[in-house]
Structure formats: C-alpha cells, structure tokens
mmCIF file of C-alpha atoms in Angstrom:
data_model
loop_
_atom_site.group_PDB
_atom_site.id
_atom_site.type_symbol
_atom_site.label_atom_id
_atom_site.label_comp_id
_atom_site.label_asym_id
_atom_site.label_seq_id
_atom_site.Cartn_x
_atom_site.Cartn_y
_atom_site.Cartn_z
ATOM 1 C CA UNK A 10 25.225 19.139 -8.692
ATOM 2 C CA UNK A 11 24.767 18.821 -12.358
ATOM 3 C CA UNK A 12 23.833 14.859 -12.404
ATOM 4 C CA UNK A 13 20.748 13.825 -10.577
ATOM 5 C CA UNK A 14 20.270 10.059 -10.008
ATOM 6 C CA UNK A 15 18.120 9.774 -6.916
ATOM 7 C CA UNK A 16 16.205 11.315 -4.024
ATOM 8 C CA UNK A 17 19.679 11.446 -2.146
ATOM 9 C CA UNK A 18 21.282 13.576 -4.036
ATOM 10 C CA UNK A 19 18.145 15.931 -4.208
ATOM 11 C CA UNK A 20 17.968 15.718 -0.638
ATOM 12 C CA UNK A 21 21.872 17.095 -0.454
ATOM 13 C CA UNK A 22 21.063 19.615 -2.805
ATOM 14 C CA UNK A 23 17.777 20.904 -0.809
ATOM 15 C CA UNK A 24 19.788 21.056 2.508
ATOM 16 C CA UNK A 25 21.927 23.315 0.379
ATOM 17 C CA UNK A 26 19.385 25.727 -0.379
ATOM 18 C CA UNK A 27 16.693 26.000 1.914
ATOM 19 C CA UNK A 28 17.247 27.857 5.510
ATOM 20 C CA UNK A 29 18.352 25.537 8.064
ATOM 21 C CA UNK A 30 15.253 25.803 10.134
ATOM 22 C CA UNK A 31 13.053 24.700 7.307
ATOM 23 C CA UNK A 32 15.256 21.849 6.498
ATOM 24 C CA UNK A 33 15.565 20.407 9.618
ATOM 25 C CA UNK A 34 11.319 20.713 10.563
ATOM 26 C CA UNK A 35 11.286 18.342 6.939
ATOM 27 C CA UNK A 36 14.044 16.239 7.566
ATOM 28 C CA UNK A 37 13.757 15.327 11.469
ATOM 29 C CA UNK A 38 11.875 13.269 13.831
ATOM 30 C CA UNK A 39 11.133 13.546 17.542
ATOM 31 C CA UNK A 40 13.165 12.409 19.998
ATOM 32 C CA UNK A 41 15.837 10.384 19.528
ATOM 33 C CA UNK A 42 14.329 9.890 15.989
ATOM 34 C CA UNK A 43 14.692 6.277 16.286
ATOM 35 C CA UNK A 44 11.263 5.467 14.210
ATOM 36 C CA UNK A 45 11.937 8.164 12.019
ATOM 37 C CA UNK A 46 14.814 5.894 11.073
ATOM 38 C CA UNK A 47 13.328 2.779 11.298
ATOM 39 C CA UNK A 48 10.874 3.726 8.426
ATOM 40 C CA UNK A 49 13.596 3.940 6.354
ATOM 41 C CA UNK A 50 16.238 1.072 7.229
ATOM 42 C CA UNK A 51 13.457 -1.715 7.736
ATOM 43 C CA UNK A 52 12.848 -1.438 3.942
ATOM 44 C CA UNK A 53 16.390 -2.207 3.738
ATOM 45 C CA UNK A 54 16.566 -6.622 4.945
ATOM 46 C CA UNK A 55 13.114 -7.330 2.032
ATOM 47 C CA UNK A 56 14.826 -8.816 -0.682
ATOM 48 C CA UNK A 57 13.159 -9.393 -4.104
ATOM 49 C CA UNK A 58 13.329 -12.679 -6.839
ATOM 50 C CA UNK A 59 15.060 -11.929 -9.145
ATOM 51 C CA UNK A 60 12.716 -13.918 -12.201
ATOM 52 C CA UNK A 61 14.664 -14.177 -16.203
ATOM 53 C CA UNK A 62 13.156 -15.034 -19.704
ATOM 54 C CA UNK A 63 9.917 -13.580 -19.347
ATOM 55 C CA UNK A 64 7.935 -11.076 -21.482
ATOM 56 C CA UNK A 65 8.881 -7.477 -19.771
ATOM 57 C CA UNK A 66 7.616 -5.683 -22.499
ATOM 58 C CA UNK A 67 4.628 -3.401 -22.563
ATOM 59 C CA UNK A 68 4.769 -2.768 -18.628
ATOM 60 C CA UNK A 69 1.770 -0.812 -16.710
ATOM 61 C CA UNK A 70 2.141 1.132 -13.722
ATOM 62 C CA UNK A 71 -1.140 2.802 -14.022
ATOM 63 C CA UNK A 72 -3.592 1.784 -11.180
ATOM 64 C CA UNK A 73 -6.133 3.347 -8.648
ATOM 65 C CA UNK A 74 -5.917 5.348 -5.399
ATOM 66 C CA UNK A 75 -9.064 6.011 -3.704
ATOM 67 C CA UNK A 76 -10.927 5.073 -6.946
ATOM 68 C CA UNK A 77 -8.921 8.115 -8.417
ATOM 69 C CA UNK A 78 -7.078 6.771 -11.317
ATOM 70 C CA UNK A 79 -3.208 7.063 -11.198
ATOM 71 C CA UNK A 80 -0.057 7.321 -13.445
ATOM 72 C CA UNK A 81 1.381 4.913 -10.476
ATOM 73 C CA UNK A 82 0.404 4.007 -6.962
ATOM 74 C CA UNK A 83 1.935 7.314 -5.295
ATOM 75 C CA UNK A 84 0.265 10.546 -3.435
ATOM 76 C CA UNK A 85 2.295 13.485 -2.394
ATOM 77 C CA UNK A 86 1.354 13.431 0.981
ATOM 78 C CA UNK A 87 0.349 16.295 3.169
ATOM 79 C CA UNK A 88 3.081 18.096 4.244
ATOM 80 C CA UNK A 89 3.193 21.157 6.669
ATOM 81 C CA UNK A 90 5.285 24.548 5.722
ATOM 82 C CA UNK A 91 5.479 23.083 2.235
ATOM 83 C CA UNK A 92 5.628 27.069 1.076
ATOM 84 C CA UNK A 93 8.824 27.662 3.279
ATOM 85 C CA UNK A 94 10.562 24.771 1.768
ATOM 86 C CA UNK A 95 9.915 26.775 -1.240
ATOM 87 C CA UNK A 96 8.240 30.366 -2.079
ATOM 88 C CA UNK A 97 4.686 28.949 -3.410
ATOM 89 C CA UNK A 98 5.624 25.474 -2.621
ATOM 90 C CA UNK A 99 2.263 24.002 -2.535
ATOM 91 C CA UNK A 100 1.437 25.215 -5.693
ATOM 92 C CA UNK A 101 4.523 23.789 -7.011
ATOM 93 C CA UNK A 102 3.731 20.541 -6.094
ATOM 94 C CA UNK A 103 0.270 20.272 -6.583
ATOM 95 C CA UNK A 104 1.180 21.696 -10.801
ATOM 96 C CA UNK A 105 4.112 18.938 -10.647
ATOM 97 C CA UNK A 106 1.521 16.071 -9.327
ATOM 98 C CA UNK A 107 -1.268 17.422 -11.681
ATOM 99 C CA UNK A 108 1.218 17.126 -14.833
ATOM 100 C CA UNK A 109 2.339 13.590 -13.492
ATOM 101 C CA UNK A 110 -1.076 12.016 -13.180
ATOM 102 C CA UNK A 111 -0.581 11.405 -8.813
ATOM 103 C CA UNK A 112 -2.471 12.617 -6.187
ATOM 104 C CA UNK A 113 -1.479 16.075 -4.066
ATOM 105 C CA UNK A 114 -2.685 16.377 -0.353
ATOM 106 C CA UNK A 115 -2.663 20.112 0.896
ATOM 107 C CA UNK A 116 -2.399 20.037 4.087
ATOM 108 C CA UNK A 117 -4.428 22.437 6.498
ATOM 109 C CA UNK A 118 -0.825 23.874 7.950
ATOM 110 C CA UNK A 119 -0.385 24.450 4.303
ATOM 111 C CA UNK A 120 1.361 28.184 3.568
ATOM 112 C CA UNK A 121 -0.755 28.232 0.375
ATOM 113 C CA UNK A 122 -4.685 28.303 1.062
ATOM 114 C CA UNK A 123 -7.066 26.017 -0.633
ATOM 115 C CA UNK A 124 -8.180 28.697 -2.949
ATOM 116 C CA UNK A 125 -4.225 29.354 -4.019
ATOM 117 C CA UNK A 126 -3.628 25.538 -5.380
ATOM 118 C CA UNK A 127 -7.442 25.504 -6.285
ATOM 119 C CA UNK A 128 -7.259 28.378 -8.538
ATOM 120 C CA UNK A 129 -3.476 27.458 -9.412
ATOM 121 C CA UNK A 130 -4.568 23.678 -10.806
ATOM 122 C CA UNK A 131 -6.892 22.512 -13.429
ATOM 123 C CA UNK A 132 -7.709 19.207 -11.848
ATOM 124 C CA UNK A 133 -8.982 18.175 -8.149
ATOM 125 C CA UNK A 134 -6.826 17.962 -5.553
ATOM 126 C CA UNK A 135 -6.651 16.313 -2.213
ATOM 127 C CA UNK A 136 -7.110 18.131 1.092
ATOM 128 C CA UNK A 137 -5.575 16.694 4.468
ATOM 129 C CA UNK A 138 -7.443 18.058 8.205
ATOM 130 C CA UNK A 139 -6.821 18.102 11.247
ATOM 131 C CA UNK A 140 -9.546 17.846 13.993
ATOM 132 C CA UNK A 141 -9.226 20.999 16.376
ATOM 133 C CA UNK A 142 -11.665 22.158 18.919
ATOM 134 C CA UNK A 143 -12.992 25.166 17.156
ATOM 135 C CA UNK A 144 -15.185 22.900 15.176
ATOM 136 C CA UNK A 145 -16.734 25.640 13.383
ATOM 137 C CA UNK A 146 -13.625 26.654 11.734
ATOM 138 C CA UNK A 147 -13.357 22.616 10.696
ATOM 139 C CA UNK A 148 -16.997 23.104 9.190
ATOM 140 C CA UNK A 149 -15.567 26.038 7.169
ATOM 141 C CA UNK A 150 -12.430 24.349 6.029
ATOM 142 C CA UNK A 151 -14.877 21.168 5.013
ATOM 143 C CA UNK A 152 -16.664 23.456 3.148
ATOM 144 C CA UNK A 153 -13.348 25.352 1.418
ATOM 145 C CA UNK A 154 -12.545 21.583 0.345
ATOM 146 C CA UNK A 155 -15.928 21.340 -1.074
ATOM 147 C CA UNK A 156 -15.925 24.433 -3.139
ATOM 148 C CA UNK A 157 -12.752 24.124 -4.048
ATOM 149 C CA UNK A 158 -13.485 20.747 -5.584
ATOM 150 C CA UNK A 159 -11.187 18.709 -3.521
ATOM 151 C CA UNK A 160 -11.740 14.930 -4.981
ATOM 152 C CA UNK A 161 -10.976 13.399 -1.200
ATOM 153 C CA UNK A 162 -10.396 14.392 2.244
ATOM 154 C CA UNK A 163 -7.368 12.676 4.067
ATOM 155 C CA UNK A 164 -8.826 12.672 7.912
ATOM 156 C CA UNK A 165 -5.614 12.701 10.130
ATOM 157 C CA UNK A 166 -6.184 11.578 13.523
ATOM 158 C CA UNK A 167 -2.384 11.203 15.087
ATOM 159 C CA UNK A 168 -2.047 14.442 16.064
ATOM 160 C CA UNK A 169 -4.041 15.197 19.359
ATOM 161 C CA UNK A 170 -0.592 16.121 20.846
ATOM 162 C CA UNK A 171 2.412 17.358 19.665
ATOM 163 C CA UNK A 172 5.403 15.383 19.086
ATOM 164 C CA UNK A 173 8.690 16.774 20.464
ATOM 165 C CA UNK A 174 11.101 17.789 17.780
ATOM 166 C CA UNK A 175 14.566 19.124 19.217
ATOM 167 C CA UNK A 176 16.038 20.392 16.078
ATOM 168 C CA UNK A 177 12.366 22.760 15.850
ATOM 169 C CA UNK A 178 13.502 24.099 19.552
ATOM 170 C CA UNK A 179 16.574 24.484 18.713
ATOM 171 C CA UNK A 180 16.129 26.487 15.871
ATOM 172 C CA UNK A 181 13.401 28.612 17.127
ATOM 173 C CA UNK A 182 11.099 27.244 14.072
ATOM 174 C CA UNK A 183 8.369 29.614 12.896
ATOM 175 C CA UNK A 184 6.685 30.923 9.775
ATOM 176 C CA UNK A 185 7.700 33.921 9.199
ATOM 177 C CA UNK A 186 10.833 32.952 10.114
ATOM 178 C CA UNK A 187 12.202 33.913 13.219
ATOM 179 C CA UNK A 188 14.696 36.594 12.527
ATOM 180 C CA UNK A 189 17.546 35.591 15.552
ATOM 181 C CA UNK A 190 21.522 36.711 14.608
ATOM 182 C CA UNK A 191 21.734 32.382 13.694
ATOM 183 C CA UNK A 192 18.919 32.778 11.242
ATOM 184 C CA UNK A 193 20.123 35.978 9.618
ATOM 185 C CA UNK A 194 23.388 34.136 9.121
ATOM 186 C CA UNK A 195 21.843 31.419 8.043
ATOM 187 C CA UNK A 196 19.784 32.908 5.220
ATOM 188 C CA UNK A 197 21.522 34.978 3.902
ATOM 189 C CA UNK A 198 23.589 31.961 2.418
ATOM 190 C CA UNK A 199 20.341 31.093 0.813
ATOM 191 C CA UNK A 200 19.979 34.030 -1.655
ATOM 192 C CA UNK A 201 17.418 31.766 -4.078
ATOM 193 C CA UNK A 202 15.427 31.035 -1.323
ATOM 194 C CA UNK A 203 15.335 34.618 -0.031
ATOM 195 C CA UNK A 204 14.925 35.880 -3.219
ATOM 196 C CA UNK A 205 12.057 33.817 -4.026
ATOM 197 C CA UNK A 206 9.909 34.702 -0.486
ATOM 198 C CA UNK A 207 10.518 38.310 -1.218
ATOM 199 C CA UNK A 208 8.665 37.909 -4.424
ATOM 200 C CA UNK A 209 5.914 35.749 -3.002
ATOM 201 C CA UNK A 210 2.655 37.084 -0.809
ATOM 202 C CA UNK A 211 2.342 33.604 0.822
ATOM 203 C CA UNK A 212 4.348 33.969 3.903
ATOM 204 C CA UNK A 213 1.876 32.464 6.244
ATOM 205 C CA UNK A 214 -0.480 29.803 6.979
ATOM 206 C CA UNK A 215 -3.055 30.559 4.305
ATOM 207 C CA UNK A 216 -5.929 28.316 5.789
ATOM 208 C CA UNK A 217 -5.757 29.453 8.990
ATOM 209 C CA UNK A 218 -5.026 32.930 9.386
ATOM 210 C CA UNK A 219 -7.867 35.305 8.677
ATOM 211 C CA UNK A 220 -10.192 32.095 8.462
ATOM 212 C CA UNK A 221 -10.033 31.284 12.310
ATOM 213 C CA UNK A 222 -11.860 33.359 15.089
ATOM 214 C CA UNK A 223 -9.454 36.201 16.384
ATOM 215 C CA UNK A 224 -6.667 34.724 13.826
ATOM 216 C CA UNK A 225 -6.206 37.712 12.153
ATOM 217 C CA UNK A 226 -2.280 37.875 12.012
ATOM 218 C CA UNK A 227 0.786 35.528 12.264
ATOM 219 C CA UNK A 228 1.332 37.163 15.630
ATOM 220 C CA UNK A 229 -2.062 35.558 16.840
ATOM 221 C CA UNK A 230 -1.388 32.166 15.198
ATOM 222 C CA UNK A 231 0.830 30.737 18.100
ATOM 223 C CA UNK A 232 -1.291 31.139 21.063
ATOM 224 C CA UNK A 233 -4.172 30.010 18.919
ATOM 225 C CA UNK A 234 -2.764 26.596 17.878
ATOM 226 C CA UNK A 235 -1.229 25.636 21.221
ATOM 227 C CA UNK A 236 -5.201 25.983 22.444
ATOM 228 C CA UNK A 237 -6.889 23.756 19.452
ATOM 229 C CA UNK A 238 -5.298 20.102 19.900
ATOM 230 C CA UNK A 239 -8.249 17.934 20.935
ATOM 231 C CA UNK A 240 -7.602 15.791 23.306
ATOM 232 C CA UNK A 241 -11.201 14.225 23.289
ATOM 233 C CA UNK A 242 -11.090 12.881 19.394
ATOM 234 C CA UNK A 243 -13.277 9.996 18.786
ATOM 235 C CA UNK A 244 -14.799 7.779 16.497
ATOM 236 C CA UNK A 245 -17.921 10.139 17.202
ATOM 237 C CA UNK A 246 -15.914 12.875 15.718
ATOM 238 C CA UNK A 247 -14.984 11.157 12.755
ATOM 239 C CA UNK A 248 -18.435 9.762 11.714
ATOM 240 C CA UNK A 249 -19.647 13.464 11.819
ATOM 241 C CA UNK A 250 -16.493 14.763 9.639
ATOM 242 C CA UNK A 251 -17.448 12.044 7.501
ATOM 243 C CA UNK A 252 -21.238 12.917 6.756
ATOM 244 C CA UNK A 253 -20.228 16.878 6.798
ATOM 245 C CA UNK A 254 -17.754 15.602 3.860
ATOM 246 C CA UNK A 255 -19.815 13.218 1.743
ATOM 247 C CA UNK A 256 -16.925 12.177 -0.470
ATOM 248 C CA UNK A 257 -14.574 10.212 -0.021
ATOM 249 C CA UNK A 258 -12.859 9.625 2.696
ATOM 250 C CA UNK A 259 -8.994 8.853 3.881
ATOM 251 C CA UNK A 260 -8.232 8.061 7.401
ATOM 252 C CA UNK A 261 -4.571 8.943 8.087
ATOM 253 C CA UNK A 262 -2.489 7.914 10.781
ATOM 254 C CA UNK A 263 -3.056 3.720 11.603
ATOM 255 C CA UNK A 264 -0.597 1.855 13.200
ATOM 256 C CA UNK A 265 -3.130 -0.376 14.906
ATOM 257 C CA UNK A 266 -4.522 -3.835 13.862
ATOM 258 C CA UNK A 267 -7.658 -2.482 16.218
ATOM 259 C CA UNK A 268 -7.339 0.849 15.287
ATOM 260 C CA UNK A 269 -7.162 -0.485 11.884
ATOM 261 C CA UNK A 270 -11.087 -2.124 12.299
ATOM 262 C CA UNK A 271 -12.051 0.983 13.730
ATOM 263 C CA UNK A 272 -11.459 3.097 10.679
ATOM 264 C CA UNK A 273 -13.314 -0.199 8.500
ATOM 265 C CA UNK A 274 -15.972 0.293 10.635
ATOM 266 C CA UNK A 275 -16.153 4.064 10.158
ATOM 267 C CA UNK A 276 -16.777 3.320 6.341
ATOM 268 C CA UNK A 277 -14.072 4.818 4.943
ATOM 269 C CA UNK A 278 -12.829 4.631 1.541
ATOM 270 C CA UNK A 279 -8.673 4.103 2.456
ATOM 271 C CA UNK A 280 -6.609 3.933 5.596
ATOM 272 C CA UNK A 281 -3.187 5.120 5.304
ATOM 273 C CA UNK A 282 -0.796 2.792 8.075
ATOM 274 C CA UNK A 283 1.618 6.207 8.909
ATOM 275 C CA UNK A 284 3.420 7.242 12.207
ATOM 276 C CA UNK A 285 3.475 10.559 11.047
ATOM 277 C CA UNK A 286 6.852 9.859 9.398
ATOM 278 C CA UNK A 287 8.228 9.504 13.158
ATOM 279 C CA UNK A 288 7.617 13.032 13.864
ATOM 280 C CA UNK A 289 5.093 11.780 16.552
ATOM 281 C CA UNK A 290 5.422 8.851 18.903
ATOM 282 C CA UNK A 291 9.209 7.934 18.836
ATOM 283 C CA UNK A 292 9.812 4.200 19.355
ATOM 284 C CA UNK A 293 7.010 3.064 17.582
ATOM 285 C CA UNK A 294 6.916 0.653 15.058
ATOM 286 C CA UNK A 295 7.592 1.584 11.322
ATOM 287 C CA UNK A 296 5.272 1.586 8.781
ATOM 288 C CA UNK A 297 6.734 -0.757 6.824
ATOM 289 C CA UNK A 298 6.523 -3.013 9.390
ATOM 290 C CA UNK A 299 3.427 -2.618 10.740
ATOM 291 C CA UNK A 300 1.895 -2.621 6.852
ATOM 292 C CA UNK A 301 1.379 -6.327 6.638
ATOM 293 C CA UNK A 302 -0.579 -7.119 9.844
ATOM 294 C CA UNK A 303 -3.020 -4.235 9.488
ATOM 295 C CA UNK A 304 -3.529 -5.940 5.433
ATOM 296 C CA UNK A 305 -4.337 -9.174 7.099
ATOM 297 C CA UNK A 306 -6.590 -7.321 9.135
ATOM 298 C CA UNK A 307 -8.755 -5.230 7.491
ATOM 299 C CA UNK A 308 -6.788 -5.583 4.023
ATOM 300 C CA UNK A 309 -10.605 -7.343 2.299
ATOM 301 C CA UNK A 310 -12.810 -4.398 3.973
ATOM 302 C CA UNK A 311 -11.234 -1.370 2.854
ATOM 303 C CA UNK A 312 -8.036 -0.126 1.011
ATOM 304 C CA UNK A 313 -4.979 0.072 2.504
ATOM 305 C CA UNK A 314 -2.418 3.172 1.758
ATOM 306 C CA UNK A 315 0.909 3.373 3.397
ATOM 307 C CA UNK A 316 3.708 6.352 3.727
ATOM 308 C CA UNK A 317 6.947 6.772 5.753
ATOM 309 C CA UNK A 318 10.522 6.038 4.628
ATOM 310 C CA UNK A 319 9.572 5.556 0.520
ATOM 311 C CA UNK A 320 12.875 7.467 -0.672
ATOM 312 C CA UNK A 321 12.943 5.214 -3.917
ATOM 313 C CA UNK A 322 10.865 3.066 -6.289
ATOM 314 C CA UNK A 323 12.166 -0.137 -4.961
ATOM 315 C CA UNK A 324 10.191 0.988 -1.385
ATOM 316 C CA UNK A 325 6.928 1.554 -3.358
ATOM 317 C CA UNK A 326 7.153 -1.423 -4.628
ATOM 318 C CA UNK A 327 8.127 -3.436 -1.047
ATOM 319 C CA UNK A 328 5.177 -1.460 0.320
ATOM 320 C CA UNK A 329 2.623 -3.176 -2.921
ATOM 321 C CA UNK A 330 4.172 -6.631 -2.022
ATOM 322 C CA UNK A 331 3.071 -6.331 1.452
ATOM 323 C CA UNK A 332 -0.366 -5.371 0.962
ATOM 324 C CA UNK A 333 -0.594 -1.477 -0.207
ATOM 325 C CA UNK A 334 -2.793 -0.346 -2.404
ATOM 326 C CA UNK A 335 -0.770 3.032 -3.056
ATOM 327 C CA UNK A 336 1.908 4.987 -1.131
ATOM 328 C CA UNK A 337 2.994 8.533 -0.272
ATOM 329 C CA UNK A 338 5.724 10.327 -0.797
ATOM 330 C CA UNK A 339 6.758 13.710 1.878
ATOM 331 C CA UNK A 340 9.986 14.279 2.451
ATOM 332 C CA UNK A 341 11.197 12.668 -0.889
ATOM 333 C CA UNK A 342 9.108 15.390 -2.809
ATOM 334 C CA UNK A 343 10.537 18.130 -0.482
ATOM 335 C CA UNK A 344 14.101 17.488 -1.236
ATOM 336 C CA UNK A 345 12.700 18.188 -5.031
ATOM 337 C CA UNK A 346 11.221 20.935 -3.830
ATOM 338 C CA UNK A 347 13.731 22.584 -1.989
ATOM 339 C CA UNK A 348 16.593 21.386 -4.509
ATOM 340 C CA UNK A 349 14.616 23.260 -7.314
ATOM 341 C CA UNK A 350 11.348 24.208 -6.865
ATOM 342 C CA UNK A 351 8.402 22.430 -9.509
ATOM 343 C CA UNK A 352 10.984 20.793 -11.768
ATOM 344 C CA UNK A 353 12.487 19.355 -8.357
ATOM 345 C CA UNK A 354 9.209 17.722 -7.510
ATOM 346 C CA UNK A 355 8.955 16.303 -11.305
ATOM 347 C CA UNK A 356 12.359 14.692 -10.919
ATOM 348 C CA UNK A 357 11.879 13.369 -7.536
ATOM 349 C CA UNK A 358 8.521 11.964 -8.827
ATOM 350 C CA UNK A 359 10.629 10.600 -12.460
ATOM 351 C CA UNK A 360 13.105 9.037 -10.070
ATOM 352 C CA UNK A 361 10.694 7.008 -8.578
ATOM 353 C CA UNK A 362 8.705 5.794 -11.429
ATOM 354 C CA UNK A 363 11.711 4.821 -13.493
ATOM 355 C CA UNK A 364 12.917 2.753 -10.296
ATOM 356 C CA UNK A 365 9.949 1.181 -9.411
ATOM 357 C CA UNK A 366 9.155 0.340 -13.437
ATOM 358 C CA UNK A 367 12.620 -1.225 -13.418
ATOM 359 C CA UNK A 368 12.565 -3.357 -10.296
ATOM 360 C CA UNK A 369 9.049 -4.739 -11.668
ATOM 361 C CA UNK A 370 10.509 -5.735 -15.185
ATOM 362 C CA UNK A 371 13.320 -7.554 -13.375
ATOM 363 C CA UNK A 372 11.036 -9.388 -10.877
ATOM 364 C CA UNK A 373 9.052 -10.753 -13.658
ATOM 365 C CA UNK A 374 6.149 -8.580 -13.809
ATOM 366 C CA UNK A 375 4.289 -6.246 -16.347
ATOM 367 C CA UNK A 376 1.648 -4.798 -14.591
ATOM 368 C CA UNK A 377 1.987 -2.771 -11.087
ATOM 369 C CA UNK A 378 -1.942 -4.158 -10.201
ATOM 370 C CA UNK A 379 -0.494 -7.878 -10.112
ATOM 371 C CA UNK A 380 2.435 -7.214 -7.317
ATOM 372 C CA UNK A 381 2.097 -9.098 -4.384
ATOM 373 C CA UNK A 382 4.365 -10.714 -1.964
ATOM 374 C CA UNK A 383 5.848 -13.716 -4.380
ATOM 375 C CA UNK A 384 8.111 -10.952 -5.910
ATOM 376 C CA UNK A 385 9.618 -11.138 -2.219
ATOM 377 C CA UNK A 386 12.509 -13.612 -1.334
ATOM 378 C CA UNK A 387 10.537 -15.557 1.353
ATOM 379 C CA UNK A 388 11.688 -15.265 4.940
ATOM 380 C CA UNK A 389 12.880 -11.588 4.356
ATOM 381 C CA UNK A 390 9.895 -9.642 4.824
ATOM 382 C CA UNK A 391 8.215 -8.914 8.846
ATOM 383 C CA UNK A 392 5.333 -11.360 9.231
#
C-alpha cells in the first residue's frame, strides 16, 4: 500500500505483516467482543456544528496531560506484547512519542524492560502496573520506574481477573511464540517480522523475567502469572502504591460514577474512564459513553483521561467535547507499528493530529484547550 490516509489502512497493512497470533491478541476483545465494538461505533451517532466565517488561523493543539505538557491531548497507552507486534516495539514507540511531543506508557507486560526504553529515550516516559500479589516484586518495579525517571505511573486496577479472549485460545498465544505446524505456516509469510526478531535480544517479557522470584526463564513465566492476579485489590492497596510512588499518579481502568469518587478520593492526579479496550468485561458500557457521567461526577476534583475506540482525530476530539482532558491511543499506534515499525507509529500519530486540527478549524475553534460540548450538534451525544 503505497498511499496512507488513515489508521484503517495501517491497520490492513499491520494484519499483513505481523503473525496472526500477535494480530489477533491487539485487535480482539473477549467474548463476543460486543464492547470492544461498541467503543468504536458509539463515536459514530455525535455529530459536530459545522460553524463558517470565523478566524481559523493560527490554531493550537498544544495542551496538558497530567501537568506534562503536550504537542496534543494524546498518550500511547500501555499496551502488552508491544515488542511482538514489532522486534523492539516499545522502543519504537516510546522514540516515535518522544519525537512527537505525547506521552508513552510502558506497560509492565512490556517485551522491552524499563531500562531498554529508559536508556533508548532522552526524555521521561510513562510506566503502567499492575497490582500482583508478590508485592515485593511491585516495590521493585516502583522503584525501576523511579530510577528510570518515569514522569508518572498509570495504576491499572481492571485486571484482577482475566478476560476471556477466544482468538488468544485459539491461537495458542505466547511470547516466544508457540511454534505449532499453524504458526510455522503462519510466519513464515511474515519474513520482515521474522527477520526482525531474529536480530533482536528482546524476545520476552523484560520486566518480569529475571526480576520476579523463581522467574528466571520464559518457561517459568506461565505458571507464575496465572498465580499473581489479586483478587483482594483495594483502595488500601492503592493509597500504599501511591505513597511508595510519590509522583504522580494515573488511575486506569474507571467505568464507575462511584468508582470514579473513589479514585478522587485516593488523590490522584488523572483517572482514565477505560474498559480495557473490551478485552475485559464484555457487555459493558463503552467508554465513550460512559465519559460524560463520570465528568459530571468527579470532572471539578481531578482530571479526567479517556481511551478505547479513538481510531481518528475526529474521536479525540468527541472525547474533549464530552469532558476529557486527554486521550489514548493502543491499537491505533499498533497498526503503525506493525504496518512499519517507528515511522508507522509517527504516521498513525500524523494521522491523527492533522484530523483532529482539521475538524477543530471547521467547528469554529483555534485552540484544542477551549473544546467543549457546543462544538456538538445537541441531542446527538449520550447524556
């Protein structure tokens, strides 16, 4: 594909190149995937005014996340097996988002380590964790963060169990890859991507193995995880991650108008209203729709971040109308990713700035601070 004009067609070009197993754990949901499609379609009915013969010059999209000043109101969000979308993905990314002037979140199921991007980047980074039970190996990832200069630590607390995902079953997901006859066959029609993990040393989840007690080995890895979901994650936990941190803080993972309070309460610095991209609790509500309510809520006490379905600039700036402060991008930076590696992730993340600037000049507006929900046709929008 020689013309790129949106996050579609880098999305058809990433499902192209990268081994089906990888594809599918980045572009599915669990279960019937119903919410993982809702995130996306309920952007769809929110229709904007359309304003003429006003000053468009001179437009702004530069803003805060976090107090972190940004190029425009969008993180990369934390994304799991980023490195087996692409060999060094993380890295990738993270150089992409550093050169852009956005936020990266590694995430702690990362294939890159901490130190990799740390040492790979010039600038902080963000750094997403989960809450297991070994709570000593969460001190020591805390700590990684810290040294590694991380500028904020996205808490994520909607993953106590594990969300069903057929097509991961199915295709007998793991990292290293899982070498059945299907998965041969399969790869080796992805010579690139092949290619590219035979020259990397990152083949493996760098914050965990070797970091985690009797982790020593990929081999060790499955048995281990399986035993460290928490099931008793509290508020408790999170006021302790908090003053372990002492910077500031994200909480990940609201869909709740209580829930919401809760994390206002825990003095946090953002919320960020996700279902996990409808990878977790299938039927729930999507973020989009859910945005607006948790604003009303909570939207004067503490900053409000959104992610799930944003596959163009006309979503981030539905999500601003309704409330956000910022949004994140996963999947949409994947597709870059796997489509062609760093450059991929600077085009997915030039797609959606040139959108989003657009849509603002034709709704009237010159700075991305001063959306709010009169660019919306009223009546359109959830309530």
């Amino acid at each position: 594909m020689k013309t790129i004009t949106c996050i579609e067609d880098l999305r058809r070009m990433a499902q192209r190149r990268v081994p089906r197993m990888f594809y599918d754990y980045a572009d599915s949901g669990s279960w019937t995937e119903s919410t993982y499609r809702a995130n996306s379609s309920d952007f769809e009915p929110i229709k904007f005014r359309q304003r003429v013969a006003v000053d468009m010059s001179n437009r702004s999209l530069r803003t805060t996340m976090a107090g972190q000043e940004v190029s425009m109101p969008v993180a990369l969000a934390p994304t799991g097996l980023t490195g087996m979308q692409h060999a060094d993905g993380e890295i990738l990314a993270a150089r992409a988002a550093e050169q852009f002037g956005v936020p990266f979140t590694l995430s702690t199921m990362s294939i890159c380590s901490i130190e990799d991007v740390a040492a790979n980047t010039t600038k902080p980074f963000w750094f997403q964790l989960y809450v297991m039970k070994d709570r000593a190996f969460i001190e020591r990832l805390i700590d990684r963060a810290k040294a590694a200069k991380c500028s904020a630590l996205v808490l994520t607390l909607d993953l106590q169990v594990l969300g069903q995902r057929h097509k991961d079953i199915r295709n007998g997901l793991s990292a290293p890859p899982r070498l059945t006859l299907p998965n041969i066959l399969n790869m080796a029609t992805k010579p690139a991507w092949c290619l590219g993990m035979l020259g990397t040393k990152r083949r493996q989840f760098g914050n965990i193995v070797g970091h985690a007690t009797s982790v020593s080995d990929m081999s060790s890895l499955s048995s281990w995880t399986s035993q460290q979901f928490d099931l008793t994650l509290s508020w408790k936990d999170v006021e302790w991650i908090k003053q372990r941190w002492g910077g500031k803080l994200i909480i990940k993972g609201i869909m709740d108008a209580e829930d919401a309070r809760l994390a206002a309460d825990s003095g946090a610095d953002a919320l960020i209203v996700s279902n996990h991209g409808g990878r977790q609790l299938d039927g729930a509500q999507s973020s989009i729709a859910a945005l607006p309510g948790i604003v009303e809520a909570v939207g004067k006490r503490i900053e409000v971040h959104m992610d799930g379905g944003i596959r163009s600039g006309q979503d981030v700036i539905k999500a601003l109308a309704l409330g956000a402060r910022g949004v994140y991008i996963g999947r949409a930076f994947l597709y870059g990713l796997g489509a062609m590696g760093e450059e991929g992730v600077r085009r997915a993340l030039e797609i959606i700035r040139n959108e989003l600037d657009i849509t603002m000049a034709f709704c009237g507006l010159r700075d991305v601070q001063r959306v709010d929900r009169n660019i919306l046709l009223p009546g359109s929008y959830p309530l």
